[in-house]
Coordinates of C-alpha atoms in Angstrom, one line a residue:
M1203 CA 78.9 106.0 123.0
S1204 CA 78.7 104.2 126.4
N1205 CA 76.6 105.4 129.3
P1206 CA 78.5 107.1 132.2
P1207 CA 79.3 105.0 135.2
P1208 CA 76.9 105.6 138.2
P1209 CA 79.4 107.7 140.3
K1210 CA 80.0 110.1 137.4
L1211 CA 76.3 110.4 136.7
K1212 CA 75.6 111.1 140.3
S1213 CA 78.3 113.8 140.4
A1214 CA 76.9 115.5 137.3
L1215 CA 73.4 115.5 138.8
T1216 CA 74.7 117.0 142.0
D1217 CA 76.3 119.8 140.0
I1218 CA 73.0 120.4 138.2
Q1219 CA 71.1 120.5 141.4
K1220 CA 73.5 123.0 143.0
A1221 CA 73.4 125.1 139.8
V1222 CA 69.6 125.3 139.9
T1223 CA 69.7 126.2 143.6
S1224 CA 72.2 129.0 142.9
L1225 CA 70.0 130.8 140.5
E1226 CA 68.8 133.7 142.6
N1227 CA 67.0 136.9 141.8
D1228 CA 68.9 140.0 140.9
D1229 CA 67.1 142.8 142.8
S1230 CA 68.5 145.5 140.6
G1231 CA 67.0 149.0 141.1
D1232 CA 67.1 149.5 137.4
K1233 CA 63.9 147.8 136.1
L1234 CA 65.4 147.0 132.7
Q1235 CA 68.5 145.5 134.2
G1236 CA 66.3 143.5 136.6
I1237 CA 64.4 142.1 133.7
K1238 CA 67.7 141.2 132.1
A1239 CA 68.8 139.3 135.2
I1240 CA 65.5 137.4 135.3
A1241 CA 65.8 136.5 131.6
R1242 CA 69.3 135.3 132.2
Q1243 CA 68.1 133.1 135.0
S1244 CA 65.4 131.6 132.8
S1245 CA 67.9 130.9 130.1
L1246 CA 70.3 129.2 132.5
A1247 CA 67.5 127.1 134.0
F1248 CA 66.4 126.0 130.5
Q1249 CA 70.0 125.0 129.6
L1250 CA 70.1 123.0 132.8
L1251 CA 66.9 121.2 131.7
L1252 CA 68.5 120.4 128.4
A1253 CA 71.5 119.1 130.3
C1254 CA 69.2 116.8 132.4
E1255 CA 67.5 115.5 129.2
L1256 CA 71.0 114.8 127.7
A1257 CA 72.0 113.1 131.0
S1258 CA 68.9 110.9 130.6
R1259 CA 70.4 109.8 127.3
G1260 CA 73.8 109.1 128.8
V1261 CA 75.6 112.3 127.8
L1262 CA 76.9 114.7 130.4
V1263 CA 77.3 118.4 129.6
A1264 CA 78.3 121.0 132.2
V1265 CA 76.4 124.3 132.4
D1266 CA 78.3 127.0 134.2
V1267 CA 75.8 129.4 135.9
V1268 CA 78.5 131.4 137.7
K1269 CA 80.6 132.6 134.7
A1270 CA 77.7 132.7 132.3
D1271 CA 78.6 135.7 130.2
E1272 CA 77.6 136.1 126.5
S1273 CA 80.6 134.2 125.1
T1274 CA 80.2 131.2 127.5
A1275 CA 76.5 131.2 126.9
T1276 CA 77.1 130.8 123.1
A1277 CA 79.7 128.1 123.7
T1278 CA 77.3 126.2 126.1
A1279 CA 74.5 126.5 123.6
S1280 CA 76.7 125.1 120.8
S1281 CA 77.8 122.2 123.1
L1282 CA 74.2 121.4 124.0
L1283 CA 72.9 121.5 120.4
T1284 CA 75.8 119.5 119.1
N1285 CA 75.1 116.7 121.5
I1286 CA 71.4 116.8 120.9
R1287 CA 72.1 116.5 117.2
D1288 CA 74.4 113.5 117.7
I1289 CA 72.3 111.5 120.2
A1290 CA 68.7 112.3 119.3
G1291 CA 66.6 109.2 119.2
R1292 CA 68.6 107.4 121.8
V1293 CA 66.6 105.5 124.5
S1294 CA 66.6 107.1 127.9
I1295 CA 68.6 105.5 130.7
D1296 CA 65.6 105.9 133.0
D1297 CA 63.4 103.8 130.8
V1298 CA 61.6 101.5 133.2
S1299 CA 62.7 98.4 131.2
S1300 CA 66.4 99.2 131.3
G1301 CA 67.3 98.7 135.0
N1302 CA 71.0 99.6 134.4
Y1303 CA 71.1 102.2 137.2
P1304 CA 70.0 102.1 140.9
A1305 CA 66.4 103.3 141.3
P1306 CA 67.4 106.2 143.7
M1307 CA 69.7 107.6 141.1
M1308 CA 67.0 107.6 138.5
A1309 CA 64.7 109.3 140.9
Y1310 CA 67.5 111.9 141.4
L1311 CA 67.8 112.4 137.6
N1312 CA 64.1 113.1 137.3
A1313 CA 64.1 115.3 140.4
A1314 CA 66.9 117.4 138.9
A1315 CA 64.9 117.8 135.7
G1316 CA 61.9 118.8 137.7
M1317 CA 63.9 121.4 139.6
A1318 CA 65.3 122.9 136.4
A1319 CA 61.9 123.2 134.7
A1320 CA 60.3 124.6 137.9
A1321 CA 63.1 127.3 138.1
C1322 CA 62.5 128.2 134.5
A1323 CA 58.8 128.4 135.0
S1324 CA 59.3 130.6 138.0
S1325 CA 61.6 133.0 136.1
L1326 CA 59.0 133.2 133.3
D1327 CA 56.3 134.1 135.7
R1328 CA 58.4 136.8 137.4
L1329 CA 59.3 138.2 134.0
A1330 CA 55.7 138.4 132.9
D1331 CA 54.9 140.2 136.2
E1332 CA 57.7 142.7 135.6
L1333 CA 56.5 143.4 132.0
E1334 CA 52.8 143.8 133.0
G1335 CA 51.9 147.4 132.1
A1336 CA 55.6 148.3 131.7
S1337 CA 57.0 150.9 129.4
F1338 CA 60.6 151.3 128.4
D1339 CA 62.8 153.9 126.7
N1340 CA 64.8 151.2 124.9
P1341 CA 62.3 148.4 123.9
S1342 CA 64.6 147.0 121.2
F1343 CA 67.1 146.1 123.9
L1344 CA 64.4 144.4 125.9
L1345 CA 63.2 142.4 122.8
D1346 CA 66.7 141.4 122.0
R1347 CA 67.0 139.9 125.5
L1348 CA 63.7 138.1 125.2
S1349 CA 64.7 136.7 121.8
T1350 CA 67.5 134.7 123.5
L1351 CA 65.3 133.8 126.5
F1352 CA 66.1 130.1 126.3
L1353 CA 69.1 129.7 124.0
P1354 CA 71.3 132.3 122.2
I1355 CA 70.4 131.1 118.7
G1356 CA 72.5 133.0 116.2
G1357 CA 75.4 132.4 113.9
T1358 CA 76.9 129.0 114.4
S1359 CA 74.3 128.2 117.1
S1360 CA 71.5 128.9 114.5
E1361 CA 73.0 126.3 112.1
L1362 CA 73.4 123.8 114.9
W1363 CA 69.8 124.4 116.0
N1364 CA 68.6 123.7 112.5
E1365 CA 70.7 120.5 112.3
A1366 CA 69.5 119.3 115.7
T1367 CA 65.9 120.0 114.9
K1368 CA 66.1 118.2 111.6
R1369 CA 67.7 115.2 113.3
C1370 CA 64.9 115.1 115.9
I1371 CA 62.3 115.2 113.2
D1372 CA 64.1 112.5 111.2
V1373 CA 64.3 110.1 114.2
K1374 CA 61.0 111.3 115.7
D1375 CA 62.5 112.3 119.0
A1376 CA 59.6 114.4 120.2
R1377 CA 61.0 115.2 123.7
F1378 CA 64.1 116.9 122.3
Y1379 CA 62.1 118.4 119.5
S1380 CA 59.7 120.0 122.0
L1381 CA 62.6 121.6 123.9
L1382 CA 64.2 122.9 120.7
R1383 CA 60.9 124.4 119.6
W1384 CA 60.9 126.3 122.9
A1385 CA 64.4 127.7 122.2
A1386 CA 63.1 129.3 119.0
D1387 CA 59.7 130.3 120.3
C1388 CA 60.8 133.7 121.6
A1389 CA 62.3 134.9 118.4
S1390 CA 59.0 136.5 117.3
F1391 CA 58.6 138.8 120.3
S1392 CA 57.4 142.3 119.2
S1393 CA 56.2 145.6 120.7
D1394 CA 52.9 147.4 119.9
D1395 CA 54.6 150.8 119.6
S1396 CA 57.9 152.5 120.3
K1397 CA 57.9 152.0 124.1
Q1398 CA 55.0 149.8 125.2
V1399 CA 55.4 146.0 125.7
S1400 CA 52.8 144.1 123.7
R1401 CA 50.2 142.1 125.4
G1402 CA 51.1 139.2 123.2
I1403 CA 54.6 139.0 124.9
I1404 CA 53.1 138.6 128.3
E1405 CA 50.5 136.1 127.2
K1406 CA 53.2 134.0 125.5
L1407 CA 55.4 134.1 128.7
R1408 CA 52.4 132.9 130.7
R1409 CA 51.8 130.1 128.2
L1410 CA 55.4 129.1 128.3
K1411 CA 55.3 129.2 132.1
R1412 CA 52.4 126.8 132.2
E1413 CA 54.0 124.4 129.7
M1414 CA 57.3 124.4 131.6
N1415 CA 55.4 123.7 134.8
S1416 CA 53.8 120.7 133.1
I1417 CA 57.3 119.4 132.2
S1418 CA 58.4 119.9 135.9
Y1419 CA 55.3 118.1 137.1
S1420 CA 55.9 115.2 134.6
S1421 CA 59.5 114.8 135.7
Y1422 CA 58.8 114.7 139.4
F1423 CA 55.8 112.4 138.8
Y1424 CA 57.8 109.9 136.7
G1425 CA 60.6 109.8 139.2
A1426 CA 58.2 109.2 142.1
E1427 CA 56.0 106.7 140.4
H1428 CA 58.8 104.5 139.0
F1429 CA 61.7 105.0 141.3
A1430 CA 60.6 106.4 144.7
K1431 CA 57.0 105.3 145.0
D1432 CA 57.0 105.0 148.8
Q1433 CA 59.0 108.2 149.5
P1434 CA 56.9 111.3 150.1
Q1435 CA 59.5 113.9 149.0
L1436 CA 59.0 113.7 145.2
W1437 CA 55.3 113.4 145.6
K1438 CA 55.3 116.6 147.7
R1439 CA 57.3 118.4 145.0
C1440 CA 54.9 117.1 142.4
L1441 CA 52.0 118.5 144.4
D1442 CA 53.7 121.9 144.9
V1443 CA 54.2 122.2 141.1
A1444 CA 50.6 121.2 140.5
L1445 CA 49.4 124.0 142.8
S1446 CA 51.7 126.5 141.1
M1447 CA 49.9 125.7 137.8
N1448 CA 46.8 127.4 139.1
E1449 CA 46.2 131.0 138.2
D1450 CA 42.6 131.5 139.3
D1451 CA 42.3 132.8 142.8
G1452 CA 38.7 133.8 142.7
I1453 CA 36.7 130.6 143.0
F1454 CA 36.8 130.5 146.8
P1455 CA 35.8 133.8 148.5
D1456 CA 38.1 135.7 150.9
H1457 CA 35.3 135.9 153.5
V1458 CA 31.8 134.3 153.6
H1459 CA 29.7 135.1 156.7
G1460 CA 32.8 135.2 158.9
P1461 CA 36.4 136.2 159.2
K1462 CA 38.8 136.4 156.3
L1463 CA 40.2 133.1 155.3
S1464 CA 43.9 132.6 155.9
K1465 CA 45.1 131.6 152.4
S1466 CA 48.8 132.2 153.4
S1467 CA 48.9 128.7 154.9
I1468 CA 46.4 126.8 152.8
Q1469 CA 45.8 127.4 149.2
H1470 CA 42.1 126.7 149.1
N1471 CA 41.6 128.2 145.7
A1472 CA 44.4 126.3 144.1
Y1473 CA 43.2 123.0 145.6
A1474 CA 39.7 123.7 144.5
T1475 CA 40.6 124.3 140.8
T1476 CA 43.6 122.1 140.1
P1477 CA 42.9 118.5 139.0
Q1478 CA 46.7 117.7 138.8
T1479 CA 46.7 117.4 142.6
V1480 CA 44.8 114.2 142.6
L1481 CA 47.5 111.7 141.8
P1482 CA 50.3 113.1 144.1
L1483 CA 47.7 113.5 147.0
T1484 CA 46.5 109.9 146.4
N1485 CA 50.0 108.6 146.9
M1486 CA 50.8 110.9 149.8
I1487 CA 47.7 109.6 151.6
R1488 CA 48.7 106.0 150.8
I1489 CA 52.2 106.6 152.4
A1490 CA 50.7 108.4 155.4
Q1491 CA 48.3 105.5 156.0
S1492 CA 51.1 102.9 155.6
K1493 CA 52.9 104.7 158.4
G1494 CA 49.9 104.9 160.7
N1495 CA 49.7 108.6 160.4
E1496 CA 45.9 109.0 160.3
K1497 CA 46.0 112.7 161.2
R1498 CA 48.0 113.5 158.1
S1499 CA 45.9 111.3 156.0
N1500 CA 42.7 113.0 157.2
E1501 CA 44.3 116.5 156.5
L1502 CA 45.1 115.5 152.9
Q1503 CA 41.7 113.8 152.3
L1504 CA 39.8 117.0 152.0
F1505 CA 42.3 118.4 149.4
L1506 CA 42.1 115.1 147.5
T1507 CA 38.4 115.6 147.3
A1508 CA 38.8 119.1 146.1
G1509 CA 41.2 117.9 143.3
C1510 CA 38.7 115.2 142.2
I1511 CA 36.0 117.8 142.0
A1512 CA 38.3 120.0 140.0
A1513 CA 38.9 117.1 137.7
V1514 CA 35.1 116.8 137.2
S1515 CA 34.8 120.5 136.5
D1516 CA 37.7 120.4 134.0
K1517 CA 36.3 117.4 132.2
L1518 CA 32.9 119.0 132.0
E1519 CA 34.4 122.2 130.5
R1520 CA 36.2 120.2 127.9
L1521 CA 33.0 118.3 127.1
K1522 CA 31.2 121.6 126.6
R1523 CA 33.9 122.9 124.2
E1524 CA 33.9 119.7 122.2
L1525 CA 30.1 119.8 121.8
E1526 CA 30.1 123.5 121.0
G1527 CA 33.0 123.0 118.5
A1528 CA 31.3 120.0 116.8
G1529 CA 28.1 122.1 116.6
S1530 CA 29.8 125.0 114.9
S1531 CA 32.2 123.2 112.6
G1532 CA 30.5 119.9 112.1
S1533 CA 33.8 118.0 112.2
S1534 CA 36.7 117.3 114.4
S1535 CA 40.4 116.8 113.9
D1536 CA 41.7 113.3 113.4
D1537 CA 45.1 114.2 115.0
D1538 CA 45.0 112.8 118.6
G1539 CA 48.5 114.0 119.4
T1540 CA 50.2 110.7 118.8
N1541 CA 51.2 111.3 115.2
T1542 CA 55.0 111.8 114.8
D1543 CA 55.2 111.8 111.0
S1544 CA 57.9 114.1 109.9
S1545 CA 55.5 116.1 107.9
S1546 CA 53.2 116.8 110.8
M1547 CA 55.6 117.4 113.7
E1548 CA 56.3 121.0 112.8
K1549 CA 52.6 121.8 112.4
R1550 CA 51.4 120.5 115.8
P1551 CA 51.2 122.8 118.9
L1552 CA 53.7 122.2 121.6
G1553 CA 51.0 121.4 124.1
Q1554 CA 50.3 118.1 122.3
F1555 CA 54.0 117.1 122.5
I1556 CA 54.0 117.9 126.3
Q1557 CA 50.9 115.8 126.9
Q1558 CA 52.0 112.8 124.9
Y1559 CA 55.7 112.6 125.5
F1560 CA 56.2 114.2 128.9
L1561 CA 52.9 113.9 130.9
H1562 CA 51.7 110.6 129.4
R1563 CA 55.0 109.0 129.8
S1564 CA 53.5 108.1 133.2
R1565 CA 50.7 105.7 132.6
S1566 CA 48.8 106.9 135.7
I1567 CA 48.5 110.4 134.3
A1568 CA 47.3 109.1 130.9
E1569 CA 44.7 106.9 132.6
M1570 CA 43.5 109.8 134.7
D1571 CA 43.2 112.0 131.6
Q1572 CA 41.2 109.3 129.9
M1573 CA 38.6 108.8 132.7
T1574 CA 35.0 109.5 131.7
L1575 CA 32.9 112.2 133.3
T1576 CA 30.8 109.5 135.1
A1577 CA 33.9 107.8 136.5
L1578 CA 35.3 111.1 137.7
L1579 CA 32.0 112.0 139.4
S1580 CA 31.9 108.6 141.1
R1581 CA 35.5 109.1 142.3
A1582 CA 34.7 112.6 143.7
D1583 CA 31.6 111.2 145.5
L1584 CA 33.7 108.4 147.1
E1585 CA 36.5 110.7 148.3
L1586 CA 33.9 113.2 149.8
T1587 CA 32.5 110.4 151.9
K1588 CA 36.0 109.8 153.4
C1589 CA 36.3 113.4 154.7
Q1590 CA 35.8 113.8 158.4
S1591 CA 33.6 116.7 159.4
P1592 CA 35.2 119.2 161.8
E1593 CA 33.6 119.9 165.2
N1594 CA 30.8 122.4 164.9
D1595 CA 31.2 123.9 168.4
F1596 CA 33.2 126.8 167.0
L1597 CA 30.1 128.2 165.2
S1598 CA 28.5 129.2 168.6
S1599 CA 31.8 129.9 170.4
N1600 CA 32.9 133.4 171.1
E1601 CA 36.5 132.4 170.5
M1602 CA 36.3 131.0 167.0
D1603 CA 38.8 128.4 165.9
L1604 CA 39.8 129.9 162.5
A1605 CA 41.4 126.6 161.2
S1606 CA 38.3 124.6 161.9
Y1607 CA 36.1 127.3 160.4
E1608 CA 38.2 127.3 157.2
T1609 CA 37.9 123.5 157.0
W1610 CA 34.2 123.5 157.7
L1611 CA 33.5 126.3 155.1
F1612 CA 35.7 124.6 152.5
Q1613 CA 34.1 121.2 152.9
N1614 CA 30.6 122.7 152.7
Y1615 CA 31.6 124.6 149.5
L1616 CA 32.9 121.4 148.0
Q1617 CA 29.7 119.5 148.8
Q1618 CA 27.6 122.2 147.2
H1619 CA 29.9 122.5 144.2
L1620 CA 29.8 118.7 143.6
R1621 CA 26.0 118.7 143.7
N1622 CA 25.9 121.5 141.1
L1623 CA 28.3 119.5 138.9
H1624 CA 26.1 116.4 139.1
R1625 CA 23.1 118.5 137.9
E1626 CA 25.2 120.2 135.2
S1627 CA 26.6 116.9 134.1
D1628 CA 23.1 115.4 133.6
V1629 CA 22.2 118.3 131.3
W1630 CA 25.3 118.1 129.1
T1631 CA 25.4 114.3 128.8
E1632 CA 21.9 114.5 127.5
V1633 CA 23.0 117.0 124.9

């Protein structure tokens, strides 16, 4: 099977991009019908992600998001699964060593995949919000909808899913295998009683959302790093997805000895707790400096420092868990996430596949994950020295400059937090 010519591939990617953009919320007054609409959007976004992965293997499959009723959804699922079964194991056309397509088109391919995954993650997040504390007169109908959240696997589609999954295991195609596992991961949804949605459903939706955001991040990053390194657009989208991964909004206070912080414009909490911002911000600063835009570079520098400090904190927490786990069990697993033996693929958690075959497809992400705690602390120290301190006149002024106040407060918080991490790191490294 030959790869599609560039004009045909570009047309298919344009259709996918338009389809993702067209997926809008259904603001139905009926809560159950609204949930149905969100679940439908999630399913279509996931199918568009599969179409992008197939396109990366040189196979073009159309996903109609306008006339997507139950019959067309089943037909689309059968088409996607049949093609996955037939071409699993095929090398991606955006492999950096191939060079058969123009770089901008390969960036477009990865951007389309990033958009589809981000749309799916957004739908999952909204769905979890809708289900939080909800109670329904017809929970079985709801659970039926959730069981086909990604693909309508039933009848012929079920047989094709089994065939495609087996083929992926046989040829060790971990990327397609991961996505097929997702398609079946919603079949076990259940309710605690006759009307109440179980907490496990919401937690699973949150987990799936985080994992789908990771795929979106990896797609944008791979496209930017290999095919659009000096273009800020993909790096900015990568940054936006990284910030959306964050779910903790409590690390930076709403008000500390002054007016309430305006978090509508600057996501201080997300920047302070999201290590995934480091690489896109590093490249956005590089591009700004190459264009002589020192103002933009200085604005981003503080957020880069926050990301580096978040990376230190994340590494330290993982070190604690490893030490505590080793102390309690006396042993550790030999599976580092790279084993794709057929016997082990089905037993491993999806998170390992995402890290190894989506995120670590980009060498920069793998190298960042492998940095030692000492190296991360040194990087955070270095980036903090590059931050420019805001003018302090606003502290004594009657007319306080809120933007300068936020910057000053955030920078002082980061300085103190980094000092605390240094002390904590000394304690745990001795342990």
